[in-house]
Coordinates of C-alpha atoms in Angstrom, one line a residue:
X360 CA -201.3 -54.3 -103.2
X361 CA -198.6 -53.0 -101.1
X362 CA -196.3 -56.0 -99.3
X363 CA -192.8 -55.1 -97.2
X364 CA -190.2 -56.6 -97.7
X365 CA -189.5 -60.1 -96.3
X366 CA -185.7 -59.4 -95.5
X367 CA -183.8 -59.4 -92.5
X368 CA -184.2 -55.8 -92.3
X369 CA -187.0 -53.1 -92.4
X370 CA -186.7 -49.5 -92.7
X371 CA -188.6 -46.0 -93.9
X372 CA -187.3 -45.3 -97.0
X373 CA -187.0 -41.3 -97.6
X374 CA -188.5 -40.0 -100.7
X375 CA -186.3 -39.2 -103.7
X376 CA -186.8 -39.4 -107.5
X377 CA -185.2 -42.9 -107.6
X378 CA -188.0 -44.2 -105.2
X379 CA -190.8 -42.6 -107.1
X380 CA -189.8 -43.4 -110.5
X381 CA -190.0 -47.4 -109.2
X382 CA -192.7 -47.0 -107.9
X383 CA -194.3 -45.7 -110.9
X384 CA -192.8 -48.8 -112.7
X385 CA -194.5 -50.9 -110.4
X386 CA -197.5 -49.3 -111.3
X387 CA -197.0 -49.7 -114.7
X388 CA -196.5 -53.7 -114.1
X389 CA -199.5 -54.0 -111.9
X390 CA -201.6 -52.3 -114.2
X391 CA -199.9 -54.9 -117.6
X392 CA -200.4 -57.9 -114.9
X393 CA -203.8 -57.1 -114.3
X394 CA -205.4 -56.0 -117.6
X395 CA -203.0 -57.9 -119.9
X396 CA -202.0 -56.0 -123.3
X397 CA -202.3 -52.6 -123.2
X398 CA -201.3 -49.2 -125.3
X399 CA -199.3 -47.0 -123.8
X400 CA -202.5 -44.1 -123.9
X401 CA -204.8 -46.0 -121.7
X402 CA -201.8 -46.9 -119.4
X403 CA -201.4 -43.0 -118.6
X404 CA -204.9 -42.5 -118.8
X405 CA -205.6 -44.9 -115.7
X406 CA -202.6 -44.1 -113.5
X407 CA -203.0 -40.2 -114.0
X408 CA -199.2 -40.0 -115.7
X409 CA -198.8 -37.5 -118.9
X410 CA -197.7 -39.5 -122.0
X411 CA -194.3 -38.3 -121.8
X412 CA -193.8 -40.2 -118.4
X413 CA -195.5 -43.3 -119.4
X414 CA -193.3 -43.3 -122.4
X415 CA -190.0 -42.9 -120.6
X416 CA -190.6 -45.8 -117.8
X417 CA -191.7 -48.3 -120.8
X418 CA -189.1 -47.6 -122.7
X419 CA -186.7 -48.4 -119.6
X420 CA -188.9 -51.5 -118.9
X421 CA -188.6 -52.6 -122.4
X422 CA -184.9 -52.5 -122.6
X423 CA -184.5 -54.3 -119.2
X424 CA -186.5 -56.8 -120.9
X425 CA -189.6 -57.2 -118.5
X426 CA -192.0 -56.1 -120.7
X427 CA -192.4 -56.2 -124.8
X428 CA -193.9 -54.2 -127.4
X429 CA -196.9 -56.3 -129.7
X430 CA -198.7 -55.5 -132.5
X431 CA -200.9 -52.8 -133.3
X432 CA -204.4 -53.3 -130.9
X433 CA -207.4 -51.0 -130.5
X434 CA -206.3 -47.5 -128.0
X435 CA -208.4 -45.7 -126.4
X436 CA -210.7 -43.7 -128.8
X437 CA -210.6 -46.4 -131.3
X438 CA -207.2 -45.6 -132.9
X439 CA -204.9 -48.2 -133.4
X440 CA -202.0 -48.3 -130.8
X441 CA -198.5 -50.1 -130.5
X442 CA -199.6 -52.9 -127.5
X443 CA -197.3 -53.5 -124.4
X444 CA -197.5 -57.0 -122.7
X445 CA -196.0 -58.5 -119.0
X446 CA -195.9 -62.0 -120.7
X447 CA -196.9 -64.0 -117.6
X448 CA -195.0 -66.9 -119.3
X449 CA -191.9 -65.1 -119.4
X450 CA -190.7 -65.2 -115.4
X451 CA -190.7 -68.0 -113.8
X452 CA -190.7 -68.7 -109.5
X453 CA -189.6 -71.3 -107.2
X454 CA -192.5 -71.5 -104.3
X455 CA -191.5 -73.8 -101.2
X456 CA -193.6 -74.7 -98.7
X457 CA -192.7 -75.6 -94.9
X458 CA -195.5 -77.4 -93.0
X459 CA -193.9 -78.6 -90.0
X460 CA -193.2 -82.4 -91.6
X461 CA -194.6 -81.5 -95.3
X462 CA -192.1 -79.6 -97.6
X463 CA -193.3 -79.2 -100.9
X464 CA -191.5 -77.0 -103.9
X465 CA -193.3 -76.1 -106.9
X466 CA -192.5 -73.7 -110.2
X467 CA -195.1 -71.1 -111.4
X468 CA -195.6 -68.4 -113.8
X469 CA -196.5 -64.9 -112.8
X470 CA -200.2 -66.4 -113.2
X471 CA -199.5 -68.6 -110.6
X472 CA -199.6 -71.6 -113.4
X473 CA -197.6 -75.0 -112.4
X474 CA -194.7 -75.9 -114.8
X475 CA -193.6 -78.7 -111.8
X476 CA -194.8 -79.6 -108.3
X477 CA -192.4 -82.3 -106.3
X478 CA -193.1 -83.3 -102.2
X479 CA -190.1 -84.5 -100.1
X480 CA -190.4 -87.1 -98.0
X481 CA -192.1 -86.7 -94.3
X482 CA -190.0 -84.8 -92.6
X483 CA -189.2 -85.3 -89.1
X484 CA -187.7 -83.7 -86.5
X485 CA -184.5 -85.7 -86.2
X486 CA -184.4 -85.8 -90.4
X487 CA -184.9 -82.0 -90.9
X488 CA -180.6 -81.2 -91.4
X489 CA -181.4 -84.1 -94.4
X490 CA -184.6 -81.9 -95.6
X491 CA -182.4 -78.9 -96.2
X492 CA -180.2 -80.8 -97.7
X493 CA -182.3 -82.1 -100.0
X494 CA -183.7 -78.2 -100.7
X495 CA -180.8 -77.1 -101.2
X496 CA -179.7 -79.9 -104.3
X497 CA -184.1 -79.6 -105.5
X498 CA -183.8 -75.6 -106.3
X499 CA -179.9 -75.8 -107.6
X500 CA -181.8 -78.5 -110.1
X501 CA -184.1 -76.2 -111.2
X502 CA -182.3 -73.0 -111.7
X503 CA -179.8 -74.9 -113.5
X504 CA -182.9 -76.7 -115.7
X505 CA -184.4 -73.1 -115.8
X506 CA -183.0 -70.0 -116.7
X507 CA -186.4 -68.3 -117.0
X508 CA -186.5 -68.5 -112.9
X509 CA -185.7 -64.8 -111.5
X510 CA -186.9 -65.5 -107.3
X511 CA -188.0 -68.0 -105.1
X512 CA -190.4 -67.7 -102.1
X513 CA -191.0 -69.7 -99.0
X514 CA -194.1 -70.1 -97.0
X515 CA -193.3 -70.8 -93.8
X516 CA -195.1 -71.9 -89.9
X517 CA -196.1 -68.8 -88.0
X518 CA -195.7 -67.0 -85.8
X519 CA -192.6 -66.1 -88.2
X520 CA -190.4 -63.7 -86.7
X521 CA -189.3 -62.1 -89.9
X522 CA -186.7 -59.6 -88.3
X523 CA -184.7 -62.6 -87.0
X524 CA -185.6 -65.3 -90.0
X525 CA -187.0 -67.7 -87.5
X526 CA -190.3 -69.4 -86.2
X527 CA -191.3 -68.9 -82.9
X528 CA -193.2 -71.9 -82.4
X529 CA -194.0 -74.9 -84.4
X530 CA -196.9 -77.1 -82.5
X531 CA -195.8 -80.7 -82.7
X532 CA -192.7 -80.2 -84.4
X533 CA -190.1 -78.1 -82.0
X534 CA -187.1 -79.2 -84.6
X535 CA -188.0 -76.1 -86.6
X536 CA -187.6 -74.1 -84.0
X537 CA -184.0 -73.4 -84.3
X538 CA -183.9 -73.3 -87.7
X539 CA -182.8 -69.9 -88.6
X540 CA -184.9 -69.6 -92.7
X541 CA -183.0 -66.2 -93.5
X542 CA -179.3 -67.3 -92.7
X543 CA -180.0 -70.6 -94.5
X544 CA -181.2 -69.9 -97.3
X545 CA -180.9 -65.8 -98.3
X546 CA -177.7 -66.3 -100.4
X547 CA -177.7 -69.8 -101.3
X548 CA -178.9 -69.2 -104.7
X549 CA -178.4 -67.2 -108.5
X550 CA -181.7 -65.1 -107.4
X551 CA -183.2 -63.4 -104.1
X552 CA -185.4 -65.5 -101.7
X553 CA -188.4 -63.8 -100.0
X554 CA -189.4 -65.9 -96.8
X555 CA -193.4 -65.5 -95.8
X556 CA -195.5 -66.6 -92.7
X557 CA -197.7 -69.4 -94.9
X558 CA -201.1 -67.9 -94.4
X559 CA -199.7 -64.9 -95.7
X560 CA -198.2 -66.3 -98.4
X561 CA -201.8 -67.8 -99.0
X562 CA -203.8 -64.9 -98.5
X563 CA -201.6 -63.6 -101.6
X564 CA -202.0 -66.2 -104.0
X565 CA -206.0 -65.4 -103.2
X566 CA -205.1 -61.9 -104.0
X567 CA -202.9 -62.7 -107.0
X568 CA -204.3 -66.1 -109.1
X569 CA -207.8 -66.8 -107.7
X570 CA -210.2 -64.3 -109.7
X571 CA -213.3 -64.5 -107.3
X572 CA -210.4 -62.9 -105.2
X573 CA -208.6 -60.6 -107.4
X574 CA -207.8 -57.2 -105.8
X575 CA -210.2 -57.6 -103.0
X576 CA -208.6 -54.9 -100.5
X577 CA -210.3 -56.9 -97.4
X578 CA -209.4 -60.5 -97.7
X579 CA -208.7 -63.2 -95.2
X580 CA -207.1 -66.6 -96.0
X581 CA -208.0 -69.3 -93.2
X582 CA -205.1 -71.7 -93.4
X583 CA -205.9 -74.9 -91.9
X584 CA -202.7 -77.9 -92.1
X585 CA -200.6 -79.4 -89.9
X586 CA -201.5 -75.6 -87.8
X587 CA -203.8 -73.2 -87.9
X588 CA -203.0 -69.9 -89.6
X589 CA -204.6 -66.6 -91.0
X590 CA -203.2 -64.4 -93.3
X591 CA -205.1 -60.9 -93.7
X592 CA -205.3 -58.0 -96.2
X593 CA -206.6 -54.9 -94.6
X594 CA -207.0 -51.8 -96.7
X595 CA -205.1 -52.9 -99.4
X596 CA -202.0 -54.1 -97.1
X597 CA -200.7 -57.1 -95.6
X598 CA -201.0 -57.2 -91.9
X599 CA -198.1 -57.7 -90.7
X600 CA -197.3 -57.1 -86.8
X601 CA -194.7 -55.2 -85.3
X602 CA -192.3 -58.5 -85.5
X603 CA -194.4 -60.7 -88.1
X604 CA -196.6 -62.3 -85.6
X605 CA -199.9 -60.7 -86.4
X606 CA -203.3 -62.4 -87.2
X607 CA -201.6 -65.6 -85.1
X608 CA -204.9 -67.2 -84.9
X609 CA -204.2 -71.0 -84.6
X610 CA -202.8 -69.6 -80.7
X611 CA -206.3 -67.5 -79.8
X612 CA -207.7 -69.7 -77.4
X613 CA -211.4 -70.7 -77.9
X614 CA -211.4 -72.1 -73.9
X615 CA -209.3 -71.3 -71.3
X616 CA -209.3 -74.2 -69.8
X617 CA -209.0 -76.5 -72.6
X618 CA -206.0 -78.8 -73.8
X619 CA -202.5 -77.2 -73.2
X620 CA -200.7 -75.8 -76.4
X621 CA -197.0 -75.9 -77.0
X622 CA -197.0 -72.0 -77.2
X623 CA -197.9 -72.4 -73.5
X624 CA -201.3 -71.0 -73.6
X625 CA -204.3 -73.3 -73.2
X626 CA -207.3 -74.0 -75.6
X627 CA -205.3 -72.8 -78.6
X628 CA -207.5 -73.1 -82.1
X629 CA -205.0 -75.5 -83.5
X630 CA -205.4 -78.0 -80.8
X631 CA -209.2 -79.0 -82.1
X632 CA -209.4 -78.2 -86.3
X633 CA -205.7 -78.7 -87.4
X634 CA -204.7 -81.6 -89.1
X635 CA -202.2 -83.0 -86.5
X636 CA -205.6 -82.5 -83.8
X637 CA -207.5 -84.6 -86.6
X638 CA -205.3 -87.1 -86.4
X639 CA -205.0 -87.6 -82.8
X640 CA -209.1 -87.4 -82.5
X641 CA -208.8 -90.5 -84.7
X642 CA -206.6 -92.8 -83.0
X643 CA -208.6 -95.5 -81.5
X644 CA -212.0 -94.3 -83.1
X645 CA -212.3 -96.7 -85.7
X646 CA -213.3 -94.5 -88.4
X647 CA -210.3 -94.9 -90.8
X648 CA -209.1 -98.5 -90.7
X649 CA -205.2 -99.7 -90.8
X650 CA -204.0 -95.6 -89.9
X651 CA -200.8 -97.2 -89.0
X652 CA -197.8 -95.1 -90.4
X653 CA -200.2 -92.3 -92.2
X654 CA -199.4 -88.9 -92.4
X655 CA -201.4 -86.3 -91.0
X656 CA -202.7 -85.6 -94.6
X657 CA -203.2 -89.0 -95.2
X658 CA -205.6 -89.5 -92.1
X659 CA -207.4 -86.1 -92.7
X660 CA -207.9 -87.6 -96.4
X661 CA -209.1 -91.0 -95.1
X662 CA -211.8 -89.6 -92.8
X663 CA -213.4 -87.1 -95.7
X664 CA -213.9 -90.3 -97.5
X665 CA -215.2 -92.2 -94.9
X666 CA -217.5 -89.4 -94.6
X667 CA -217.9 -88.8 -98.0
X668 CA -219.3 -92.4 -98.4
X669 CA -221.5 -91.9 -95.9
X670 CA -220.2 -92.9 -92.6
X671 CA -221.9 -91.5 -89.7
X672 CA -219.2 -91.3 -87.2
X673 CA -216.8 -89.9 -89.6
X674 CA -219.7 -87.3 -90.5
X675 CA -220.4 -86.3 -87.2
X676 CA -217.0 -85.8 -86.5
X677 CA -216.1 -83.2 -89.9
X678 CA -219.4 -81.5 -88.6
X679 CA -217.7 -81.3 -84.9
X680 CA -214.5 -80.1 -86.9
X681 CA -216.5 -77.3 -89.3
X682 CA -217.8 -75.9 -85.7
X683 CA -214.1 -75.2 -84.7
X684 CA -213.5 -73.9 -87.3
X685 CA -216.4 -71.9 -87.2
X686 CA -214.8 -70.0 -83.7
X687 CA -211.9 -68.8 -85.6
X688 CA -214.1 -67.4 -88.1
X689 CA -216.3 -65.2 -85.7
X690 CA -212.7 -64.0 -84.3
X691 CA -211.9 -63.1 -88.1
X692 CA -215.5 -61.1 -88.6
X693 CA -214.7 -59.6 -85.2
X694 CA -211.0 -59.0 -85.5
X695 CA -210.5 -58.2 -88.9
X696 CA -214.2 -57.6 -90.7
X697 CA -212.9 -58.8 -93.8
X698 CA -215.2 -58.6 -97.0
X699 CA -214.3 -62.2 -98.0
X700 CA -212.8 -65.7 -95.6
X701 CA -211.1 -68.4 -97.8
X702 CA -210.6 -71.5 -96.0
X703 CA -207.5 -73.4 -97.2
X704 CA -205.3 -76.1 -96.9
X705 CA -205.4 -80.0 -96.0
X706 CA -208.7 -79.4 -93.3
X707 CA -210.7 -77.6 -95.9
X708 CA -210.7 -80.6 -97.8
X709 CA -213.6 -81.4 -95.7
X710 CA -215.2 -79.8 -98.1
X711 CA -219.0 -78.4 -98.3
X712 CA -219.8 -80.2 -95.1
X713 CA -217.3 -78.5 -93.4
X714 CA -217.7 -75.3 -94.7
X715 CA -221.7 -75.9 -93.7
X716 CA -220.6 -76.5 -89.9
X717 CA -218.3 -73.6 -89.8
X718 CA -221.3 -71.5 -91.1
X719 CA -223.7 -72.9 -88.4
X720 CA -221.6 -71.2 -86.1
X721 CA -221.3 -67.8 -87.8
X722 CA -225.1 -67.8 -88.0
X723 CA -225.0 -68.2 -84.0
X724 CA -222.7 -65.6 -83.0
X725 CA -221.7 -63.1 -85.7
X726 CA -223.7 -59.4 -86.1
X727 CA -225.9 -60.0 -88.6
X728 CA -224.3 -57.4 -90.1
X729 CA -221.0 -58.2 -90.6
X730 CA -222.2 -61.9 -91.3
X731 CA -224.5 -60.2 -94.2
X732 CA -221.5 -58.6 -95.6
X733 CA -219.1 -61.2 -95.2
X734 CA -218.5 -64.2 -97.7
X735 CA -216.6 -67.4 -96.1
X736 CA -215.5 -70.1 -99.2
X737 CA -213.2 -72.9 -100.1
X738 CA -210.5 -71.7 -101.3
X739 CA -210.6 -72.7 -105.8
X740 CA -206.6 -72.7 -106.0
X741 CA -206.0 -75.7 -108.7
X742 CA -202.8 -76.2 -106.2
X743 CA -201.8 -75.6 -102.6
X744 CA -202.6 -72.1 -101.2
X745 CA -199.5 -71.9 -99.5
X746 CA -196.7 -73.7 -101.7
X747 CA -198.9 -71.2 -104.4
X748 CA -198.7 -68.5 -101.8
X749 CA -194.9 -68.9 -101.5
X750 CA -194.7 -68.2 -105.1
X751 CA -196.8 -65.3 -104.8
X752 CA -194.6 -63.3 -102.3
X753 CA -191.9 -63.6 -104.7
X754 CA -194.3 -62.3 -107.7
X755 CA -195.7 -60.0 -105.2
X756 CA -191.7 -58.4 -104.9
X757 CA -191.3 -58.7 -108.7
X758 CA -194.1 -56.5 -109.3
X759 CA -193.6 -54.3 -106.5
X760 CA -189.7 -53.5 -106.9
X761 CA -188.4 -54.7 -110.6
X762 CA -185.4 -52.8 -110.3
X763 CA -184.1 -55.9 -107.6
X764 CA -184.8 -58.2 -110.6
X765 CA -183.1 -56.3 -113.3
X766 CA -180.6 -53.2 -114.3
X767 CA -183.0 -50.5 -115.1
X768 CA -181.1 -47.5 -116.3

């Protein structure tokens, strides 16, 4: 899929042979990523490239080093062939995640596989100059540990400005506010950072590592943490918005009236189905015992127990939750029509019963047609959409524009 970049800057770039001939090497590292080992015949064969061309880009990618010859495998026609493999083991990428007071930093493969997964401590908004510090010394560590590391990603809260490297607004956490993502951290380290909104970050690690998700060209990933995101691929292509701010969900309010959001509107998604609404829901409820000093996490986790084990207050409640969550996913059919909604995050943990609730709701008020079409889903990611997501963006650059990554001559 097709994903801009994530720097300060974004421009048309004119046509010219040096432009097509990377592009035509990213299509050559799509099509290794995707089908694994493959000759050189069947390459040209499925991107509509003569021989000659396929043999001059792999040749270049060889010597670069991103991709290697293997031995003989069955071409097409059943002659033998010289194989060419994008060794997903090879590359290595820092994701980091920023969820208002959760930071977590992870290592991957181009597979999305976890070599390492470490979570700072809670994060608040008079300890956030301590949290980049603390970044900062965490990635030096591992590029220093790592030499197979070639970019780092970062998912972070939306609505991301990603002209000006900032967040617009963080619901319950305002320190991040002025925290400028772009200046901080775009030339701190050995390799290029890629900064993401988080659900877009997550609707590419769908795209990228989960397989019921793999190149679906109409895919929405639901993020619900600490806030309430949605990450969208339309036709192939991210959606993006003319500053970064598109597919805000979390801030589409589901009553007019209803509570007052730090964005300044009222009713905002977030305030009823994120994790930091969960949490307030449950103060004085009784449902989780002893919630003194938990994290948001940690009292979304206690009340899918309670729930799990059969309490009825803590079930009514998830179901209550599921039916939030539901609104936001008749403004998805209706917005967006994806062919697929992935519900991710800390809130999705809810699980089945959640999922169930949410679906009540679509059954009430989406066209049967769309809702016919349309499969919603937990999301299957072994690790966290986003801090997975953040890794993806980074992948998602490698693939798209190698010639960042390495001297192609």
């Amino acid at each position: 899929m097709n994903a801009e970049s994530t720097g300060k800057t974004s421009q048309t770039t004119p046509t010219t042979q040096s432009t097509v001939s990377e592009t035509n090497r990213s299509r050559v590292l799509h099509y290794l990523y995707t089908h694994g080992i493959s000759s050189r015949a069947s390459i040209a064969h499925a991107l509509g490239l003569s021989a000659a061309a396929i043999t001059k880009i792999t040749a270049r990618l060889i010597d670069a080093g991103i991709i290697h010859e293997v031995g003989g495998i069955e071409g097409r026609k059943n002659r033998r062939s010289i194989g060419l493999e994008l060794d997903p083991e090879q590359f290595h990428f820092i994701g980091v995640k920023f969820a208002r007071s959760l930071v977590e930093i992870g290592v991957f493969d181009l597979k999305g596989a976890t070599s390492s997964l470490t979570d700072l401590p809670t994060v608040k908004n008079d300890t956030i100059p301590e949290t980049i510090h603390s970044i900062h010394e965490t990635i030096s560590t591992l590029l220093d540990s790592n030499p197979s590391i070639v970019a780092i990603g970062m998912a972070v809260p939306g609505p991301y400005l990603r002209h000006e490297g900032r967040t617009a607004v963080v619901s319950s956490m305002q320190g991040w506010r002025t925290f400028n993502f772009l200046n901080e951290f775009s030339d701190a380290f050995r390799v290029p950072v890629f900064v993401e909104q988080d659900a877009r970050a997550g609707v590419l690690a769908q795209y990228l590592f989960d397989p019921a998700s793999n190149n679906c060209d109409n895919l929405a990933y639901y993020l619900l943490g600490e806030g309430v995101g949605l990450g969208v691929i339309d036709d192939g292509r991210l959606v993006n918005g003319a500053q970064g701010a598109a597919a805000e969900i979390g801030h589409v309010s589901i009553d007019v009236n209803g509570l007052p959001c730090d964005c300044g509107n009222r009713g905002c998604l977030e305030r009823y189905c994120s994790a930091v609404a969960i949490h307030e829901r449950l103060a004085g409820t009784g449902i989780v015992p002893d919630m003194g000093g938990m994290t948001h996490k940690q009292a979304c986790h206690a009340l899918f127990e309670q729930a799990a084990h059969g309490n009825h207050a803590a079930q009514e409640l998830v179901h209550d939750i599921g039916r939030y969550v539901g609104y936001g996913c008749v403004t998805i059919f209706n917005t967006f029509n994806p062919e697929r909604i992935v519900l991710g995050d800390i809130v999705a943990e809810g699980g089945q019963p959640l999922l169930e609730a949410a679906r009540e709701v679509v059954d009430e008020r989406v066209i049967p047609e769309l809702n016919k079409a349309t499969t919603i889903c937990l999301s299957k990611l072994p690790t966290d959409a986003a801090v997975i997501g953040a890794a993806a963006v980074a992948v998602t650059q490698f693939l798209d524009h190698p010639s960042r990554f390495f001297a192609i001559t």
